[in-house]
Amino acid sequence: MDDFLPSITREIKNRLTEPYLITTRLDNDDSLHQDFVKEVHSQFSKQEFRVIDFVDGYTLQVAPRVRFGQHSHVHNPFMSLIEKSENFKTIWTQERHGYWRSVKEVTPVRGKRLWMSVIHSENKANEYKGYGNVAKSAIDSFNLHPQALENFKYNAENLHLNRAGAFKHKLKTNWKVNFKLLERRLFS
């Protein structure tokens, strides 16, 4: 990050031609829905500083087991920042855990599953927290590499095999999401 932030800032400054800028967080091992950019743009209305937080998404575990489920996360790693180009900050400016919780200019958007966190053997902190009976075809809109898609469709477990775990993830996730959204409404 020490090298990334100055280099991305320089690159944006060199290419910037519009009065507004939208930046989005995305880790190199995760994925966005094919309509993600369109949906972010639909939230744009010349805001000087506004974070768009699509709360709902999916999680895909690719190793050691292949599992795919719904997940929701307030202040997730897929947020987008709309801002004026003059003196821009970018979404990467604040990396401190919990920073966005204290920012009033955050719009949570529910009901559109537009991101997918990918859980693999090299994840240091993330773990699979999926739930729900998700149709395998839901993954098609993420335009995975054909080999990865074939591996998923052939090896994905049926979530009914671990109903207790999925139910626990659903309860815990929904409780956390609803608490954070209520907290945001009360204190923003």
mmCIF file of C-alpha atoms in Angstrom:
data_model
loop_
_atom_site.group_PDB
_atom_site.id
_atom_site.type_symbol
_atom_site.label_atom_id
_atom_site.label_comp_id
_atom_site.label_asym_id
_atom_site.label_seq_id
_atom_site.Cartn_x
_atom_site.Cartn_y
_atom_site.Cartn_z
ATOM 1 C CA MET A 1 0.000 0.000 0.000
ATOM 2 C CA ASP A 2 2.905 2.359 0.655
ATOM 3 C CA ASP A 3 3.844 2.165 -3.039
ATOM 4 C CA PHE A 4 0.335 1.647 -4.397
ATOM 5 C CA LEU A 5 -1.349 4.810 -3.076
ATOM 6 C CA PRO A 6 1.167 7.337 -4.472
ATOM 7 C CA SER A 7 1.381 5.518 -7.811
ATOM 8 C CA ILE A 8 -2.393 5.253 -8.254
ATOM 9 C CA THR A 9 -2.800 8.913 -7.302
ATOM 10 C CA ARG A 10 -0.239 9.937 -9.951
ATOM 11 C CA GLU A 11 -1.882 7.701 -12.555
ATOM 12 C CA ILE A 12 -5.343 9.116 -11.860
ATOM 13 C CA LYS A 13 -4.052 12.703 -12.005
ATOM 14 C CA ASN A 14 -2.438 11.993 -15.382
ATOM 15 C CA ARG A 15 -5.669 10.587 -16.826
ATOM 16 C CA LEU A 16 -8.295 12.725 -15.127
ATOM 17 C CA THR A 17 -10.457 14.696 -17.556
ATOM 18 C CA GLU A 18 -13.841 14.865 -15.807
ATOM 19 C CA PRO A 19 -15.080 16.944 -12.851
ATOM 20 C CA TYR A 20 -16.023 13.777 -10.896
ATOM 21 C CA LEU A 21 -14.180 10.597 -10.070
ATOM 22 C CA ILE A 22 -15.469 7.196 -8.987
ATOM 23 C CA THR A 23 -13.069 4.673 -7.466
ATOM 24 C CA THR A 24 -13.949 1.159 -6.308
ATOM 25 C CA ARG A 25 -12.118 -1.301 -4.073
ATOM 26 C CA LEU A 26 -11.507 -4.722 -5.524
ATOM 27 C CA ASP A 27 -8.974 -7.328 -4.432
ATOM 28 C CA ASN A 28 -7.282 -9.237 -7.227
ATOM 29 C CA ASP A 29 -8.794 -12.542 -6.078
ATOM 30 C CA ASP A 30 -12.403 -11.349 -5.885
ATOM 31 C CA SER A 31 -14.995 -10.621 -8.563
ATOM 32 C CA LEU A 32 -17.640 -8.087 -9.552
ATOM 33 C CA HIS A 33 -20.965 -8.739 -11.267
ATOM 34 C CA GLN A 34 -21.055 -7.727 -14.943
ATOM 35 C CA ASP A 35 -23.539 -4.930 -14.050
ATOM 36 C CA PHE A 36 -21.537 -3.534 -11.115
ATOM 37 C CA VAL A 37 -20.223 -0.442 -12.932
ATOM 38 C CA LYS A 38 -23.670 0.306 -14.396
ATOM 39 C CA GLU A 39 -25.199 0.070 -10.900
ATOM 40 C CA VAL A 40 -22.556 2.372 -9.388
ATOM 41 C CA HIS A 41 -23.186 4.876 -12.181
ATOM 42 C CA SER A 42 -26.921 4.715 -11.460
ATOM 43 C CA GLN A 43 -26.115 6.019 -7.953
ATOM 44 C CA PHE A 44 -24.172 8.998 -9.350
ATOM 45 C CA SER A 45 -25.833 12.414 -9.112
ATOM 46 C CA LYS A 46 -22.883 14.814 -8.941
ATOM 47 C CA GLN A 47 -22.183 14.177 -5.262
ATOM 48 C CA GLU A 48 -19.119 15.943 -3.914
ATOM 49 C CA PHE A 49 -18.311 13.003 -1.646
ATOM 50 C CA ARG A 50 -20.490 9.869 -1.394
ATOM 51 C CA VAL A 51 -19.648 6.221 -0.717
ATOM 52 C CA ILE A 52 -21.838 3.569 -2.332
ATOM 53 C CA ASP A 53 -21.947 0.341 -0.337
ATOM 54 C CA PHE A 54 -23.642 -2.579 -2.077
ATOM 55 C CA VAL A 55 -24.266 -4.608 1.068
ATOM 56 C CA ASP A 56 -25.307 -7.894 -0.557
ATOM 57 C CA GLY A 57 -23.105 -10.244 -2.510
ATOM 58 C CA TYR A 58 -21.878 -13.797 -2.715
ATOM 59 C CA THR A 59 -18.993 -15.783 -1.372
ATOM 60 C CA LEU A 60 -17.267 -18.562 -3.278
ATOM 61 C CA GLN A 61 -14.910 -20.981 -1.604
ATOM 62 C CA VAL A 62 -12.640 -22.687 -4.134
ATOM 63 C CA ALA A 63 -10.428 -24.754 -1.799
ATOM 64 C CA PRO A 64 -10.314 -27.135 -0.070
ATOM 65 C CA ARG A 65 -14.052 -27.494 -0.844
ATOM 66 C CA VAL A 66 -16.060 -25.690 -3.531
ATOM 67 C CA ARG A 67 -19.025 -23.859 -1.984
ATOM 68 C CA PHE A 68 -21.108 -20.908 -3.182
ATOM 69 C CA GLY A 69 -23.520 -18.920 -1.067
ATOM 70 C CA GLN A 70 -25.060 -15.568 -0.336
ATOM 71 C CA HIS A 71 -23.274 -13.158 1.957
ATOM 72 C CA SER A 72 -23.943 -9.628 3.134
ATOM 73 C CA HIS A 73 -21.472 -7.192 4.629
ATOM 74 C CA VAL A 74 -21.853 -3.522 5.583
ATOM 75 C CA HIS A 75 -18.692 -1.488 4.773
ATOM 76 C CA ASN A 76 -17.400 -4.348 2.654
ATOM 77 C CA PRO A 77 -14.253 -4.427 0.497
ATOM 78 C CA PHE A 78 -16.237 -3.531 -2.655
ATOM 79 C CA MET A 79 -17.348 0.012 -1.813
ATOM 80 C CA SER A 80 -17.176 2.832 -4.354
ATOM 81 C CA LEU A 81 -16.401 6.481 -3.687
ATOM 82 C CA ILE A 82 -17.967 9.204 -5.821
ATOM 83 C CA GLU A 83 -16.163 12.525 -5.381
ATOM 84 C CA LYS A 84 -15.199 15.774 -7.030
ATOM 85 C CA SER A 85 -12.003 15.408 -9.035
ATOM 86 C CA GLU A 86 -10.446 18.459 -7.434
ATOM 87 C CA ASN A 87 -8.376 17.285 -4.426
ATOM 88 C CA PHE A 88 -9.660 13.713 -4.778
ATOM 89 C CA LYS A 89 -8.959 11.139 -2.063
ATOM 90 C CA THR A 90 -9.958 7.758 -3.665
ATOM 91 C CA ILE A 91 -11.610 4.874 -1.853
ATOM 92 C CA TRP A 92 -8.160 3.630 -0.763
ATOM 93 C CA THR A 93 -7.333 6.694 1.332
ATOM 94 C CA GLN A 94 -8.587 5.186 4.569
ATOM 95 C CA GLU A 95 -7.587 1.602 5.250
ATOM 96 C CA ARG A 96 -8.152 1.636 9.004
ATOM 97 C CA HIS A 97 -10.665 -0.981 10.109
ATOM 98 C CA GLY A 98 -13.987 0.645 10.916
ATOM 99 C CA TYR A 99 -13.191 3.994 9.241
ATOM 100 C CA TRP A 100 -16.276 4.068 7.000
ATOM 101 C CA ARG A 101 -18.500 3.380 9.992
ATOM 102 C CA SER A 102 -17.918 6.966 11.154
ATOM 103 C CA VAL A 103 -18.429 8.572 7.722
ATOM 104 C CA LYS A 104 -21.936 10.009 7.272
ATOM 105 C CA GLU A 105 -21.805 10.134 3.468
ATOM 106 C CA VAL A 106 -22.335 6.401 2.926
ATOM 107 C CA THR A 107 -25.315 5.053 1.003
ATOM 108 C CA PRO A 108 -26.014 1.380 1.737
ATOM 109 C CA VAL A 109 -27.767 -0.368 -1.168
ATOM 110 C CA ARG A 110 -29.626 -3.617 -0.498
ATOM 111 C CA GLY A 111 -31.098 -6.297 -2.724
ATOM 112 C CA LYS A 112 -28.502 -6.332 -5.503
ATOM 113 C CA ARG A 113 -25.867 -9.059 -5.238
ATOM 114 C CA LEU A 114 -23.054 -7.413 -7.182
ATOM 115 C CA TRP A 115 -19.840 -8.722 -5.636
ATOM 116 C CA MET A 116 -18.268 -12.068 -4.878
ATOM 117 C CA SER A 117 -15.547 -12.674 -2.327
ATOM 118 C CA VAL A 118 -13.416 -15.654 -3.227
ATOM 119 C CA ILE A 119 -12.119 -17.797 -0.387
ATOM 120 C CA HIS A 120 -9.064 -19.919 -1.126
ATOM 121 C CA SER A 121 -6.247 -21.657 0.726
ATOM 122 C CA GLU A 122 -4.033 -18.553 0.751
ATOM 123 C CA ASN A 123 -6.578 -16.249 2.455
ATOM 124 C CA LYS A 124 -5.145 -14.942 5.694
ATOM 125 C CA ALA A 125 -8.285 -13.544 7.350
ATOM 126 C CA ASN A 126 -11.334 -14.432 5.251
ATOM 127 C CA GLU A 127 -13.343 -17.568 5.724
ATOM 128 C CA TYR A 128 -16.406 -18.971 4.028
ATOM 129 C CA LYS A 129 -19.624 -17.535 5.496
ATOM 130 C CA GLY A 130 -22.111 -18.394 2.777
ATOM 131 C CA TYR A 131 -25.742 -19.311 3.171
ATOM 132 C CA GLY A 132 -28.883 -19.816 1.130
ATOM 133 C CA ASN A 133 -29.868 -22.151 -1.629
ATOM 134 C CA VAL A 134 -28.204 -20.332 -4.523
ATOM 135 C CA ALA A 135 -28.668 -21.562 -8.075
ATOM 136 C CA LYS A 136 -25.339 -22.401 -9.683
ATOM 137 C CA SER A 137 -26.340 -20.200 -12.624
ATOM 138 C CA ALA A 138 -26.056 -17.093 -10.383
ATOM 139 C CA ILE A 139 -22.300 -17.264 -10.853
ATOM 140 C CA ASP A 140 -22.597 -16.820 -14.648
ATOM 141 C CA SER A 141 -22.945 -13.025 -14.339
ATOM 142 C CA PHE A 142 -19.452 -12.821 -12.837
ATOM 143 C CA ASN A 143 -17.814 -13.916 -16.103
ATOM 144 C CA LEU A 144 -15.283 -16.275 -14.576
ATOM 145 C CA HIS A 145 -12.533 -17.824 -16.639
ATOM 146 C CA PRO A 146 -14.061 -20.837 -18.472
ATOM 147 C CA GLN A 147 -11.823 -23.309 -16.607
ATOM 148 C CA ALA A 148 -12.763 -21.825 -13.221
ATOM 149 C CA LEU A 149 -16.442 -21.883 -14.172
ATOM 150 C CA GLU A 150 -16.247 -25.517 -15.276
ATOM 151 C CA ASN A 151 -14.466 -26.464 -12.031
ATOM 152 C CA PHE A 152 -17.149 -24.668 -10.031
ATOM 153 C CA LYS A 153 -20.087 -26.261 -11.838
ATOM 154 C CA TYR A 154 -18.557 -29.733 -11.565
ATOM 155 C CA ASN A 155 -17.364 -29.556 -7.936
ATOM 156 C CA ALA A 156 -19.714 -27.169 -6.090
ATOM 157 C CA GLU A 157 -21.294 -28.731 -3.041
ATOM 158 C CA ASN A 158 -24.985 -28.619 -2.396
ATOM 159 C CA LEU A 159 -25.547 -26.259 0.545
ATOM 160 C CA HIS A 160 -28.131 -28.670 1.920
ATOM 161 C CA LEU A 161 -25.212 -30.892 2.939
ATOM 162 C CA ASN A 162 -24.356 -28.413 5.706
ATOM 163 C CA ARG A 163 -27.697 -26.878 6.672
ATOM 164 C CA ALA A 164 -26.653 -26.162 10.265
ATOM 165 C CA GLY A 165 -23.539 -24.251 9.205
ATOM 166 C CA ALA A 166 -25.421 -22.302 6.528
ATOM 167 C CA PHE A 167 -28.198 -21.435 8.981
ATOM 168 C CA LYS A 168 -25.634 -20.218 11.529
ATOM 169 C CA HIS A 169 -23.937 -18.035 8.867
ATOM 170 C CA LYS A 170 -27.301 -16.601 7.786
ATOM 171 C CA LEU A 171 -28.344 -15.710 11.343
ATOM 172 C CA LYS A 172 -24.987 -14.202 12.246
ATOM 173 C CA THR A 173 -24.665 -12.273 8.974
ATOM 174 C CA ASN A 174 -28.208 -10.882 9.068
ATOM 175 C CA TRP A 175 -27.859 -9.860 12.712
ATOM 176 C CA LYS A 176 -24.575 -8.016 12.034
ATOM 177 C CA VAL A 177 -25.863 -6.333 8.867
ATOM 178 C CA ASN A 178 -29.137 -5.182 10.435
ATOM 179 C CA PHE A 179 -27.360 -3.933 13.560
ATOM 180 C CA LYS A 180 -24.827 -1.935 11.528
ATOM 181 C CA LEU A 181 -27.524 -0.467 9.278
ATOM 182 C CA LEU A 182 -29.622 0.517 12.309
ATOM 183 C CA GLU A 183 -26.553 2.028 13.945
ATOM 184 C CA ARG A 184 -25.849 3.991 10.751
ATOM 185 C CA ARG A 185 -29.431 5.356 10.669
ATOM 186 C CA LEU A 186 -29.350 6.326 14.326
ATOM 187 C CA PHE A 187 -25.954 8.019 14.398
ATOM 188 C CA SER A 188 -25.614 9.478 10.899
#
